[in-house]
Amino acid sequence: MSVQPMNPFFKEIKKPVELTMTGNYAVAGAVSQTDPDVICAFPITPQTQSVEGLSDVVNHGKLKAAFVNVESELAACAFSTAACAAGARTFIATASQGLLLMAECLPMAPGWRVPLTMMISARAFNSPNLSIWNSWEFTLLSGMGWNTIVSENVQETYDAAIIASKISEDSLFPTQFVHDGFIISHSAQKFFAIPDEDVLKYTPRKPRHHINTDKTGTWGGIVTPDYFGEGRLALELEKNKVLPIMDNAFKEFKKMTGRSYHSIETYNLDCSSKTVFLTMGSMCGNILTWMEHNKDVGLIKLRTWRPFPTEQLRKIIEENNIEKIIILEKDDDLSGILPPVGQSVASALFGINVVLRSLIVGLGGRDVTKDEIEYAAKKMKPITDNRGKLYDYLGVRETKDKMWEVRF
Amino acid sequence: MSVQPMNPFFKEIKKPVELTMTGNYAVAGAVSQTDPDVICAFPITPQTQSVEGLSDVVNHGKLKAAFVNVESELAACAFSTAACAAGARTFIATASQGLLLMAECLPMAPGWRVPLTMMISARAFNSPNLSIWNSWEFTLLSGMGWNTIVSENVQETYDAAIIASKISEDSLFPTQFVHDGFIISHSAQKFFAIPDEDVLKYTPRKPRHHINTDKTGTWGGIVTPDYFGEGRLALELEKNKVLPIMDNAFKEFKKMTGRSYHSIETYNLDCSSKTVFLTMGSMCGNILTWMEHNKDVGLIKLRTWRPFPTEQLRKIIEENNIEKIIILEKDDDLSGILPPVGQSVASALFGINVVLRSLIVGLGGRDVTKDEIEYAAKKMKPITDNRGKLYDYLGVRETKDKMWEVRF
Amino acid sequence: MAENKEKIPKYLVRFHGRGGQGAVTAAQLCSMAFDGPATCMPTFGAERMGSPVASFARMSKDYNQVRTNEQVYSPQYSCILDDTLLEDVDCTAGMVPGGYLIVNTCKPYEEIREIIEKNNPPEINVALIDATTIALEYLGRNITNTLILGALVKVAPQIFTLDELITAIADQFNPKIAQKNMDAIKTVPDATKIYPCDDKVKISFEKDYKKEWSHIGLGKLGAAELDKAGVWFTDVIDGGSARVNTGSWGVSYATFHPEYCIQCGNCVFICPDLCIEREFRDNKWQIVGVDEFHCKGCENCVYVCPGKKDKETGEKHKALTMVMKC
Amino acid sequence: MAENKEKIPKYLVRFHGRGGQGAVTAAQLCSMAFDGPATCMPTFGAERMGSPVASFARMSKDYNQVRTNEQVYSPQYSCILDDTLLEDVDCTAGMVPGGYLIVNTCKPYEEIREIIEKNNPPEINVALIDATTIALEYLGRNITNTLILGALVKVAPQIFTLDELITAIADQFNPKIAQKNMDAIKTVPDATKIYPCDDKVKISFEKDYKKEWSHIGLGKLGAAELDKAGVWFTDVIDGGSARVNTGSWGVSYATFHPEYCIQCGNCVFICPDLCIEREFRDNKWQIVGVDEFHCKGCENCVYVCPGKKDKETGEKHKALTMVMKC
């Protein structure tokens, strides 16, 4: 190959350095810096280069890790969960139908408190048609108990790979970090890489429970109705500690790099209209560039999707007297209620006096442009209550020559 | 076998007859009456007898159907979806990890408008421990686009097997019908069976699009970003027609049997406390028996889980001036927001002035008794707003000798 | 809870048995025999042949009384298919005062009473029947579920009659088995002996005697005490079945006769519970006996044992035979 | 939209090429060469060797200007790696008036102008360079992405300099390839010819010229028109690639010389596009030609052809050879 994308990570990175790489290769670099013991994933567009990049670093010799090929995503998830349960720092990556194929295995890592780290290059799932492009499939499986953080751009997804590894091991819950497939995975952007030594200091290996022959036990064995609920409550109680653990990981990351992250980040909330967009991932950049010329709306950017930062969001809405929320989300679910992000926000804000609408955009790789953002802001202006349908599709054709008109 | 559970369905049922059977065998009987062409499922507790029962009827010769054994639930779902897409009336059944293993295949049937019918004997999934007993795993995968109805007892699950077949074919969306695993699947109850001829008249075979060599086409082929969103909106527009289709199926069912079903059923809503329980499935029976002695609360029983009957629920709450809703649900999701049923209800009722709490009960087969119902009603009395955490676990031990106390 | 004096009675019956003895079918026969709304269900334990199981029937002419899908926590009637269970399980738990404990046993009343008194039961009547002997005679197997129902009819004829029970049996079983059961059941009324309690204690068919949170398993580890969710380390919880006395589950157990053993090893491989004991002697593993603590009496070893001719008599004898416990 | 006069300029560049020509790498090199925040991305089409692809670079000293992850809809510079694309794709779509269309071509300006006028472009400058000839000479392959960037430097030196571009190339490629590219790129400024538009038209580096909903694909079937979601019946949509002129994608195509063919069939099996034509003659299938409408010029058939000795000269000749189009 004439182009050697992983070249910067073949040698020790000794000081902060600016690189230009695609999201997937940047993640591969970051993961290699966290010194994983096991990498096991099945290739699927648009996740593939993240694992290819890691295979380059392993092949080159810089990273000493077991690079394990398996026959499917289900096998990848099972193998990774077991490897991680046995004590290995383990990385896995997937997207779309690959994530769905893992579904049978996904609940085990949270249940057994296995600190697996997974990259998702978010992509549509195959309904009604196969699409290799971006949607938010990951919101469909949000109830599995994984921590989930979402990144806006290449810098964030590079950083997220490192932060996620720390969150997993500090919380003993597996962590997914998500970027928008193609839009970020295949976009080359400038970003700053962190020195190897700093990454290793930030993600130290800590003693944790793991499968071994000295302290034997049964992992996930059958329990009668006398214990199952108690096990779930035990998980919930531990899960309640995750948001503070994330806050701490963000704080220490800032100390190391100067880059400041939070579970929720806000922009221009004291705007005149008291109206905010709420979304995640790459669309935040689109909205922020648009806001350069449109100062009368704000933005709430969710970095942490799971556990959902309920209390923080309530506080932000109430303290800033936000009156209207326009959710933009790249998913839907044909359920007759709000789509996934809307459902989470409505649950978090239930009983708060705020007007809310959710707009489904950008499915299957459709670009989200200033047209959608402008339309949404304009459409929201006359809305003053929560009557009628609270969601609709935006930026799609009704017929050959006619845009679908949002009805609410 | 000295006991022959499927005996009543070996011969033609000519007039309404009272039988005593378990939920699973009753379903097997009902499905045999709808004259399916293909039965394909992988056995998993507590679903197994439904398929075993059907194999008895096929083996006996009463039912002429292809009974197809496969190696896993994923294969069962793929085979069934394809068989149904090819025009066969097809039945499938599963539970728990089996449903999760189908996840990769579940989106296709709604996407391709394939009227598959699936029974779910609801069971916990394996996190943290394996449990073969009842929880609501199906709420975890509610975003797949399947119609879903839930039954309280053996009569209802027998009827649901027949109604679901009609809903699937009338709406051209696949339909799941759910009963609580063990509690209903393994409980023998008295129920009335419908004459074969009436069932066949109720579920006529209608012409529909299907794979054939006369009108060729591509099913679920790849589309670029130019079409994917349009395909999803097309599904949504068709999905909006499902609730009226269900209403019609219930209406025709009442004409045939006298048994009256609705997407939402209500009891005692003009109670003095203006407080209602909201739940699904077998717990409705528990609450109704308890309400015999407790006349100051009401019950909202959700029969239709997907599509969620949003408008109906809003109307019921507003017209009856309901002030408080106590949701009881047999699922959780460690997400930091309301558990699945709570999320759906909060989304449906967002902006309505009602106090809402969700209590997680009965996980992994823990019985839900009058103790939980009484505790919930009592706990709700002083609550007057939606501040703080809106959900908690109920009916579990905190320590050996101490019940977990609900904190909200 | 508000008391409703006009209440239509509800009948709550609990069956205790071991996997394979037909406790679940017994509850189902109740539901079928009762003329009115009725449900029944098993406890939701993992059912293995021989392990303790329970099942419930709930019957009332008032549908709303039996619409609940709860298990039964305060039965008026508790029927015990296997008297060894009285030692392992509190078969009187939650019973309604003035209710009946019906036990299949060949033991005398005093001995049974002594066992159940350990659990401080409420004031209850006891009915005893040696159903095993009847079952072995009529059915050829120790399946006593229909016979215990015959005893239930004797003590509570208001729930359903013997005729109604026999109709239910005819519906549920294949004709041959049904006929044997119907023949056997007719001997039950005479064979059932009743030991009544204080007749001032009036049985209630309306009140609920369930102790609050009695279904929660208090005494077992709670959420805050589980080490790592889903992981049961062996220093916290005893793993394995070493301590579970499955040998108490059966009516018989296997015993070993070394003089007829040819050391073929068939029994070692067939035993589902690893009960065939071996020792390493003379440079090889040799069968030396049976682990009676775990033998559930399945007889598989007996079936596969080829046996050996007795040197003196020339008759063939098996090296493993069954011994009855009672 | 409010206009901000103090705006820091943003540079928007679009590349049109065919899969394998390096359009994506070209955009990435822009991002690397630019001294400041920059992003670049491909269009998200399924990229096959030879199929039309586009990529974008967005650069500005003001981070907020380039924070968006949208594709580029109104470039100031549109760079065409393969002039055959001008016929298939509107390469001037959305262009900023006063911007530059840079084309790799050996055709005269008038001919190029005539082609692009069909799409009614805004007032734009045109720069032409025969990069293919340079590439074949210096690199030995028709990969012209770095050369077109050299032309971009000539028309827009304010974005990045030739030195900055050369540094980016050195970072991105392995040393041998990088050196060849750097040697070639130095010849570009002289080889680039500029055809300016009316100089009263002032290029804007702030305004957005995107036409509303231009990214939605109006003209294609909408949600209400899809027959059954997910099912594309062939009476609604033409299936297959029969009508797609993939033969226009390459710079060369294969041609068949029957006199050197031994009918081994290697070419039939290796061709990824089923372009080797056969006829049923004399009771067997015989290779008779090449489907030029679909041949993308991959040369695989040439590599596997064993060829045959010429009867007269004794020299070995292949039955398939490549023919250049230009």
PDB file of C-alpha atoms in Angstrom, chain D residues 157-250:
ATOM      1  CA  PRO D 157      -1.949  29.969  -3.634  1.00  0.00           C
ATOM      2  CA  GLN D 158      -3.629  31.532  -0.601  1.00  0.00           C
ATOM      3  CA  ILE D 159      -4.916  28.108   0.605  1.00  0.00           C
ATOM      4  CA  PHE D 160      -1.563  26.364   0.837  1.00  0.00           C
ATOM      5  CA  THR D 161       1.794  26.590  -0.908  1.00  0.00           C
ATOM      6  CA  LEU D 162       3.560  24.053  -3.069  1.00  0.00           C
ATOM      7  CA  ASP D 163       6.012  23.471  -0.207  1.00  0.00           C
ATOM      8  CA  GLU D 164       3.174  22.776   2.223  1.00  0.00           C
ATOM      9  CA  LEU D 165       1.648  20.367  -0.291  1.00  0.00           C
ATOM     10  CA  ILE D 166       4.978  18.579  -0.764  1.00  0.00           C
ATOM     11  CA  THR D 167       5.358  18.185   3.024  1.00  0.00           C
ATOM     12  CA  ALA D 168       1.885  16.630   3.201  1.00  0.00           C
ATOM     13  CA  ILE D 169       2.784  14.220   0.386  1.00  0.00           C
ATOM     14  CA  ALA D 170       5.971  13.209   2.213  1.00  0.00           C
ATOM     15  CA  ASP D 171       3.909  12.441   5.341  1.00  0.00           C
ATOM     16  CA  GLN D 172       1.217  10.500   3.569  1.00  0.00           C
ATOM     17  CA  PHE D 173       3.048   8.194   1.157  1.00  0.00           C
ATOM     18  CA  ASN D 174       5.888   5.773   1.507  1.00  0.00           C
ATOM     19  CA  PRO D 175       9.195   7.465   0.599  1.00  0.00           C
ATOM     20  CA  LYS D 176       9.615   6.037  -2.908  1.00  0.00           C
ATOM     21  CA  ILE D 177       6.116   6.976  -4.068  1.00  0.00           C
ATOM     22  CA  ALA D 178       6.364  10.337  -2.333  1.00  0.00           C
ATOM     23  CA  GLN D 179       9.569  11.226  -4.183  1.00  0.00           C
ATOM     24  CA  LYS D 180       8.061  10.388  -7.568  1.00  0.00           C
ATOM     25  CA  ASN D 181       5.029  12.542  -6.802  1.00  0.00           C
ATOM     26  CA  MET D 182       7.185  15.437  -5.641  1.00  0.00           C
ATOM     27  CA  ASP D 183       9.235  15.283  -8.820  1.00  0.00           C
ATOM     28  CA  ALA D 184       6.118  15.241 -10.977  1.00  0.00           C
ATOM     29  CA  ILE D 185       4.359  18.012  -9.116  1.00  0.00           C
ATOM     30  CA  LYS D 186       7.102  20.499  -9.930  1.00  0.00           C
ATOM     31  CA  THR D 187       6.203  20.324 -13.601  1.00  0.00           C
ATOM     32  CA  VAL D 188       2.564  21.218 -12.925  1.00  0.00           C
ATOM     33  CA  PRO D 189       2.584  25.036 -12.648  1.00  0.00           C
ATOM     34  CA  ASP D 190       3.969  25.405 -16.170  1.00  0.00           C
ATOM     35  CA  ALA D 191       1.633  22.762 -17.560  1.00  0.00           C
ATOM     36  CA  THR D 192      -1.539  24.362 -16.164  1.00  0.00           C
ATOM     37  CA  LYS D 193      -3.422  26.707 -18.494  1.00  0.00           C
ATOM     38  CA  ILE D 194      -5.984  29.149 -17.060  1.00  0.00           C
ATOM     39  CA  TYR D 195      -9.071  30.394 -18.942  1.00  0.00           C
ATOM     40  CA  PRO D 196     -10.410  33.242 -16.770  1.00  0.00           C
ATOM     41  CA  CYS D 197     -14.009  34.404 -16.595  1.00  0.00           C
ATOM     42  CA  ASP D 198     -15.278  37.977 -16.458  1.00  0.00           C
ATOM     43  CA  ASP D 199     -13.055  39.647 -13.871  1.00  0.00           C
ATOM     44  CA  LYS D 200     -15.960  41.664 -12.469  1.00  0.00           C
ATOM     45  CA  VAL D 201     -17.205  38.453 -10.854  1.00  0.00           C
ATOM     46  CA  LYS D 202     -15.681  38.391  -7.376  1.00  0.00           C
ATOM     47  CA  ILE D 203     -15.271  35.060  -5.668  1.00  0.00           C
ATOM     48  CA  SER D 204     -16.715  34.798  -2.126  1.00  0.00           C
ATOM     49  CA  PHE D 205     -15.144  32.760   0.632  1.00  0.00           C
ATOM     50  CA  GLU D 206     -17.975  33.388   3.068  1.00  0.00           C
ATOM     51  CA  LYS D 207     -21.318  33.046   1.306  1.00  0.00           C
ATOM     52  CA  ASP D 208     -23.118  29.731   0.994  1.00  0.00           C
ATOM     53  CA  TYR D 209     -24.512  28.960  -2.456  1.00  0.00           C
ATOM     54  CA  LYS D 210     -26.179  25.651  -1.619  1.00  0.00           C
ATOM     55  CA  LYS D 211     -29.608  25.361  -3.245  1.00  0.00           C
ATOM     56  CA  GLU D 212     -32.224  24.383  -0.629  1.00  0.00           C
ATOM     57  CA  TRP D 213     -32.860  20.611  -0.442  1.00  0.00           C
ATOM     58  CA  SER D 214     -30.341  20.039  -3.235  1.00  0.00           C
ATOM     59  CA  HIS D 215     -29.054  17.001  -1.314  1.00  0.00           C
ATOM     60  CA  ILE D 216     -32.419  15.223  -1.201  1.00  0.00           C
ATOM     61  CA  GLY D 217     -32.429  13.668  -4.665  1.00  0.00           C
ATOM     62  CA  LEU D 218     -35.665  15.230  -5.863  1.00  0.00           C
ATOM     63  CA  GLY D 219     -36.875  13.448  -8.965  1.00  0.00           C
ATOM     64  CA  LYS D 220     -36.394   9.991  -7.437  1.00  0.00           C
ATOM     65  CA  LEU D 221     -39.314   7.960  -6.036  1.00  0.00           C
ATOM     66  CA  GLY D 222     -40.705   9.260  -2.741  1.00  0.00           C
ATOM     67  CA  ALA D 223     -42.074   7.500   0.335  1.00  0.00           C
ATOM     68  CA  ALA D 224     -45.636   7.451  -0.977  1.00  0.00           C
ATOM     69  CA  GLU D 225     -44.535   5.904  -4.258  1.00  0.00           C
ATOM     70  CA  LEU D 226     -42.511   2.911  -3.098  1.00  0.00           C
ATOM     71  CA  ASP D 227     -44.495  -0.226  -3.942  1.00  0.00           C
ATOM     72  CA  LYS D 228     -43.879  -2.309  -0.839  1.00  0.00           C
ATOM     73  CA  ALA D 229     -41.228  -0.971   1.458  1.00  0.00           C
ATOM     74  CA  GLY D 230     -37.986  -2.793   0.896  1.00  0.00           C
ATOM     75  CA  VAL D 231     -39.202  -4.655  -2.177  1.00  0.00           C
ATOM     76  CA  TRP D 232     -38.194  -3.251  -5.552  1.00  0.00           C
ATOM     77  CA  PHE D 233     -40.208  -5.109  -8.120  1.00  0.00           C
ATOM     78  CA  THR D 234     -38.573  -5.186 -11.502  1.00  0.00           C
ATOM     79  CA  ASP D 235     -41.583  -3.625 -13.180  1.00  0.00           C
ATOM     80  CA  VAL D 236     -40.986  -0.496 -11.100  1.00  0.00           C
ATOM     81  CA  ILE D 237     -37.203  -0.281 -11.127  1.00  0.00           C
ATOM     82  CA  ASP D 238     -34.727  -1.469 -13.717  1.00  0.00           C
ATOM     83  CA  GLY D 239     -32.593  -4.037 -11.997  1.00  0.00           C
ATOM     84  CA  GLY D 240     -29.039  -4.980 -12.806  1.00  0.00           C
ATOM     85  CA  SER D 241     -26.126  -3.156 -14.385  1.00  0.00           C
ATOM     86  CA  ALA D 242     -27.010  -3.784 -18.020  1.00  0.00           C
ATOM     87  CA  ARG D 243     -27.600  -0.089 -18.682  1.00  0.00           C
ATOM     88  CA  VAL D 244     -24.675   1.302 -16.719  1.00  0.00           C
ATOM     89  CA  ASN D 245     -21.907   2.291 -19.119  1.00  0.00           C
ATOM     90  CA  THR D 246     -19.010   1.179 -16.947  1.00  0.00           C
ATOM     91  CA  GLY D 247     -16.993   1.057 -20.164  1.00  0.00           C
ATOM     92  CA  SER D 248     -16.691   4.837 -19.922  1.00  0.00           C
ATOM     93  CA  TRP D 249     -14.890   4.590 -16.571  1.00  0.00           C
ATOM     94  CA  GLY D 250     -11.382   3.556 -17.597  1.00  0.00           C
TER      95      GLY D 250
END
